[in-house]
Amino acid sequence: MNDLWIVKFVRKDGKPDEEYYYHSLTKAEYHRDLFLNDDSGLYEKIEIINENSKEVTMELNFIKCGDYYIPDIKLKNPNIRLGKWGRMRREYLRLAHPITFSDMVLSETLYDHCAEIETIAKKRMDIILPRLMEYYGVTEQLKAENQIEWIRQMNACVAQAEETIKSELIYC
């Protein structure tokens, strides 16, 4: 393989961009990493380009925050809101499967996965809860006759349905 990698420093001051050539991606990444914490403010972004395919492998933009330049990393779909089930799944992955969690964060699939779990869990809750209510005899008649007993039995049905969803979708 005769891959040629270019580390390109795009300057903010209008002077010509700087380019450095390497025969391995590892050496190019090492050179780029040396300047990630550069506080001179000279560079708008630093990118690594494969000369053979003209493919930009890594592009970093920086934001000045106080005295430091911090890489400007953004999610592709930042507007995904997670509900109860999605947040529970995310926390479970973070604590019980940190490697999978990190892989999903870096590949930007975590929030899509958690949103999917959220949707499925809500649908399962809509299916399980009425069946449990029917099985245990939690009816509108019971609600009219004895509200406290109805609340107690409803809470028990909801808790049982939530435990089922946790074991089937969240903690697996």
C-alpha positions as a LaTeX table, in Angstrom:
\begin{tabular}{lrrr}
\hline
Residue & $x$ (\AA) & $y$ (\AA) & $z$ (\AA) \\
\hline
Met1 & 0.00 & 0.00 & 0.00 \\
Asn2 & 1.35 & 3.37 & $-1.00$ \\
Asp3 & $-1.16$ & 5.49 & 0.88 \\
Leu4 & $-0.17$ & 9.07 & 1.34 \\
Trp5 & $-1.77$ & 11.04 & 4.16 \\
Ile6 & $-1.88$ & 14.83 & 4.36 \\
Val7 & $-2.31$ & 16.75 & 7.59 \\
Lys8 & $-3.81$ & 20.07 & 6.52 \\
Phe9 & $-3.84$ & 23.05 & 8.88 \\
Val10 & $-6.39$ & 25.64 & 7.73 \\
Arg11 & $-5.26$ & 29.04 & 8.98 \\
Lys12 & $-7.55$ & 31.77 & 10.32 \\
Asp13 & $-5.30$ & 34.67 & 9.37 \\
Gly14 & $-5.64$ & 34.24 & 5.59 \\
Lys15 & $-2.09$ & 32.98 & 5.04 \\
Pro16 & $-1.66$ & 29.81 & 2.95 \\
Asp17 & $-2.74$ & 26.56 & 4.59 \\
Glu18 & 0.01 & 24.28 & 5.85 \\
Glu19 & 0.22 & 20.71 & 4.56 \\
Tyr20 & 2.40 & 17.89 & 5.87 \\
Tyr21 & 2.72 & 14.52 & 4.13 \\
Tyr22 & 2.99 & 11.09 & 5.80 \\
His23 & 3.08 & 7.50 & 4.60 \\
Ser24 & 1.02 & 6.19 & 7.53 \\
Leu25 & $-2.23$ & 7.29 & 9.10 \\
Thr26 & $-0.77$ & 6.75 & 12.58 \\
Lys27 & 1.99 & 9.32 & 12.02 \\
Ala28 & $-0.49$ & 11.78 & 10.50 \\
Glu29 & $-2.83$ & 11.40 & 13.49 \\
Tyr30 & 0.10 & 11.85 & 15.85 \\
His31 & 1.05 & 15.14 & 14.14 \\
Arg32 & $-2.55$ & 16.36 & 14.26 \\
Asp33 & $-2.88$ & 15.38 & 17.94 \\
Leu34 & 0.19 & 17.46 & 18.82 \\
Phe35 & $-1.75$ & 20.59 & 17.83 \\
Leu36 & $-5.17$ & 19.76 & 19.27 \\
Asn37 & $-4.51$ & 21.86 & 22.36 \\
Asp38 & $-2.74$ & 24.64 & 20.49 \\
Asp39 & $-3.73$ & 27.94 & 22.10 \\
Ser40 & $-2.15$ & 30.17 & 19.46 \\
Gly41 & $-5.45$ & 30.64 & 17.63 \\
Leu42 & $-3.76$ & 30.33 & 14.24 \\
Tyr43 & $-5.78$ & 27.39 & 12.94 \\
Glu44 & $-9.46$ & 27.26 & 12.10 \\
Lys45 & $-9.40$ & 23.50 & 11.63 \\
Ile46 & $-7.04$ & 20.58 & 11.24 \\
Glu47 & $-7.92$ & 17.73 & 8.90 \\
Ile48 & $-6.36$ & 14.51 & 7.68 \\
Ile49 & $-6.78$ & 13.70 & 3.99 \\
Asn50 & $-5.99$ & 10.47 & 2.15 \\
Glu51 & $-4.13$ & 11.69 & $-0.96$ \\
Asn52 & $-5.09$ & 8.65 & $-3.07$ \\
Ser53 & $-8.84$ & 8.93 & $-2.56$ \\
Lys54 & $-8.98$ & 12.63 & $-1.58$ \\
Glu55 & $-11.12$ & 11.46 & 1.33 \\
Val56 & $-11.16$ & 13.66 & 4.43 \\
Thr57 & $-10.62$ & 11.23 & 7.28 \\
Met58 & $-10.81$ & 13.60 & 10.22 \\
Glu59 & $-11.80$ & 17.22 & 10.33 \\
Leu60 & $-11.73$ & 19.21 & 13.53 \\
Asn61 & $-13.07$ & 22.69 & 14.11 \\
Phe62 & $-12.23$ & 24.57 & 17.29 \\
Ile63 & $-14.15$ & 26.92 & 19.57 \\
Lys64 & $-12.33$ & 29.35 & 21.86 \\
Cys65 & $-13.60$ & 28.95 & 25.41 \\
Gly66 & $-11.75$ & 31.28 & 27.75 \\
Asp67 & $-8.05$ & 30.65 & 27.21 \\
Tyr68 & $-8.56$ & 27.24 & 25.58 \\
Tyr69 & $-9.51$ & 25.98 & 22.13 \\
Ile70 & $-11.90$ & 23.06 & 22.40 \\
Pro71 & $-12.76$ & 20.73 & 19.49 \\
Asp72 & $-16.23$ & 21.53 & 18.17 \\
Ile73 & $-17.89$ & 18.11 & 18.13 \\
Lys74 & $-21.61$ & 17.97 & 17.33 \\
Leu75 & $-24.15$ & 15.18 & 16.98 \\
Lys76 & $-25.79$ & 14.74 & 13.60 \\
Asn77 & $-29.32$ & 14.52 & 15.09 \\
Pro78 & $-29.26$ & 16.51 & 18.34 \\
Asn79 & $-33.06$ & 16.89 & 18.58 \\
Ile80 & $-33.83$ & 13.37 & 19.81 \\
Arg81 & $-35.60$ & 13.59 & 23.17 \\
Leu82 & $-35.55$ & 10.50 & 25.33 \\
Gly83 & $-38.34$ & 9.59 & 27.71 \\
Lys84 & $-38.30$ & 7.35 & 30.76 \\
Trp85 & $-37.54$ & 4.09 & 28.91 \\
Gly86 & $-34.88$ & 5.55 & 26.61 \\
Arg87 & $-33.06$ & 7.16 & 29.53 \\
Met88 & $-33.19$ & 3.91 & 31.50 \\
Arg89 & $-31.73$ & 1.98 & 28.55 \\
Arg90 & $-28.98$ & 4.59 & 28.08 \\
Glu91 & $-28.02$ & 4.41 & 31.78 \\
Tyr92 & $-28.07$ & 0.62 & 31.73 \\
Leu93 & $-25.72$ & 0.55 & 28.73 \\
Arg94 & $-23.45$ & 3.17 & 30.33 \\
Leu95 & $-23.12$ & 1.24 & 33.60 \\
Ala96 & $-23.39$ & $-2.42$ & 32.58 \\
His97 & $-21.89$ & $-2.35$ & 29.07 \\
Pro98 & $-19.48$ & 0.59 & 28.88 \\
Ile99 & $-17.70$ & $-0.65$ & 25.75 \\
Thr100 & $-20.96$ & $-1.02$ & 23.83 \\
Phe101 & $-22.06$ & 2.36 & 25.17 \\
Ser102 & $-18.85$ & 4.07 & 24.01 \\
Asp103 & $-19.04$ & 2.39 & 20.62 \\
Met104 & $-22.63$ & 3.55 & 20.15 \\
Val105 & $-21.79$ & 7.09 & 21.26 \\
Leu106 & $-18.87$ & 7.34 & 18.85 \\
Ser107 & $-20.83$ & 5.87 & 15.95 \\
Glu108 & $-23.80$ & 8.14 & 16.82 \\
Thr109 & $-26.26$ & 5.25 & 17.10 \\
Leu110 & $-26.96$ & 5.48 & 20.84 \\
Tyr111 & $-29.80$ & 7.99 & 20.72 \\
Asp112 & $-31.46$ & 6.30 & 17.75 \\
His113 & $-31.29$ & 2.99 & 19.65 \\
Cys114 & $-32.69$ & 4.52 & 22.84 \\
Ala115 & $-35.48$ & 6.30 & 20.93 \\
Glu116 & $-36.42$ & 2.98 & 19.34 \\
Ile117 & $-36.48$ & 1.29 & 22.76 \\
Glu118 & $-38.67$ & 4.16 & 24.02 \\
Thr119 & $-41.20$ & 3.66 & 21.24 \\
Ile120 & $-41.31$ & $-0.12$ & 21.65 \\
Ala121 & $-41.64$ & 0.14 & 25.44 \\
Lys122 & $-44.60$ & 2.53 & 25.17 \\
Lys123 & $-46.33$ & 0.17 & 22.73 \\
Arg124 & $-45.69$ & $-2.79$ & 25.04 \\
Met125 & $-47.09$ & $-0.83$ & 27.99 \\
Asp126 & $-50.25$ & $-0.06$ & 25.97 \\
Ile127 & $-50.65$ & $-3.80$ & 25.31 \\
Ile128 & $-49.72$ & $-5.24$ & 28.73 \\
Leu129 & $-51.55$ & $-2.82$ & 31.04 \\
Pro130 & $-55.12$ & $-3.39$ & 29.74 \\
Arg131 & $-54.59$ & $-7.16$ & 29.84 \\
Leu132 & $-53.39$ & $-7.01$ & 33.46 \\
Met133 & $-56.31$ & $-4.77$ & 34.40 \\
Glu134 & $-58.73$ & $-7.29$ & 32.86 \\
Tyr135 & $-56.99$ & $-10.23$ & 34.52 \\
Tyr136 & $-57.09$ & $-8.67$ & 38.01 \\
Gly137 & $-60.58$ & $-7.21$ & 37.61 \\
Val138 & $-59.60$ & $-3.54$ & 37.73 \\
Thr139 & $-62.70$ & $-1.96$ & 36.18 \\
Glu140 & $-64.52$ & 1.35 & 36.07 \\
Gln141 & $-67.10$ & $-0.20$ & 38.40 \\
Leu142 & $-64.39$ & $-0.81$ & 41.01 \\
Lys143 & $-63.23$ & 2.77 & 40.54 \\
Ala144 & $-66.75$ & 4.06 & 41.23 \\
Glu145 & $-67.26$ & 1.81 & 44.27 \\
Asn146 & $-63.86$ & 1.96 & 45.98 \\
Gln147 & $-61.35$ & 4.47 & 44.64 \\
Ile148 & $-58.57$ & 3.59 & 47.09 \\
Glu149 & $-58.73$ & $-0.11$ & 46.17 \\
Trp150 & $-58.80$ & 0.80 & 42.46 \\
Ile151 & $-55.67$ & 2.96 & 42.89 \\
Arg152 & $-53.90$ & 0.17 & 44.80 \\
Gln153 & $-54.67$ & $-2.41$ & 42.13 \\
Met154 & $-53.83$ & $-0.01$ & 39.27 \\
Asn155 & $-50.46$ & 0.75 & 40.88 \\
Ala156 & $-49.82$ & $-2.99$ & 41.18 \\
Cys157 & $-50.70$ & $-3.53$ & 37.49 \\
Val158 & $-48.48$ & $-0.63$ & 36.38 \\
Ala159 & $-45.59$ & $-1.91$ & 38.50 \\
Gln160 & $-45.97$ & $-5.42$ & 37.07 \\
Ala161 & $-46.13$ & $-4.11$ & 33.50 \\
Glu162 & $-43.03$ & $-1.93$ & 34.08 \\
Glu163 & $-41.09$ & $-4.87$ & 35.49 \\
Thr164 & $-41.98$ & $-6.91$ & 32.42 \\
Ile165 & $-40.80$ & $-4.14$ & 30.11 \\
Lys166 & $-37.59$ & $-3.69$ & 32.09 \\
Ser167 & $-36.75$ & $-7.37$ & 31.84 \\
Glu168 & $-37.69$ & $-7.67$ & 28.14 \\
Leu169 & $-36.27$ & $-4.40$ & 26.73 \\
Ile170 & $-34.18$ & $-2.39$ & 29.15 \\
Tyr171 & $-31.97$ & $-4.84$ & 31.04 \\
Cys172 & $-31.14$ & $-7.30$ & 28.28 \\
\hline
\end{tabular}
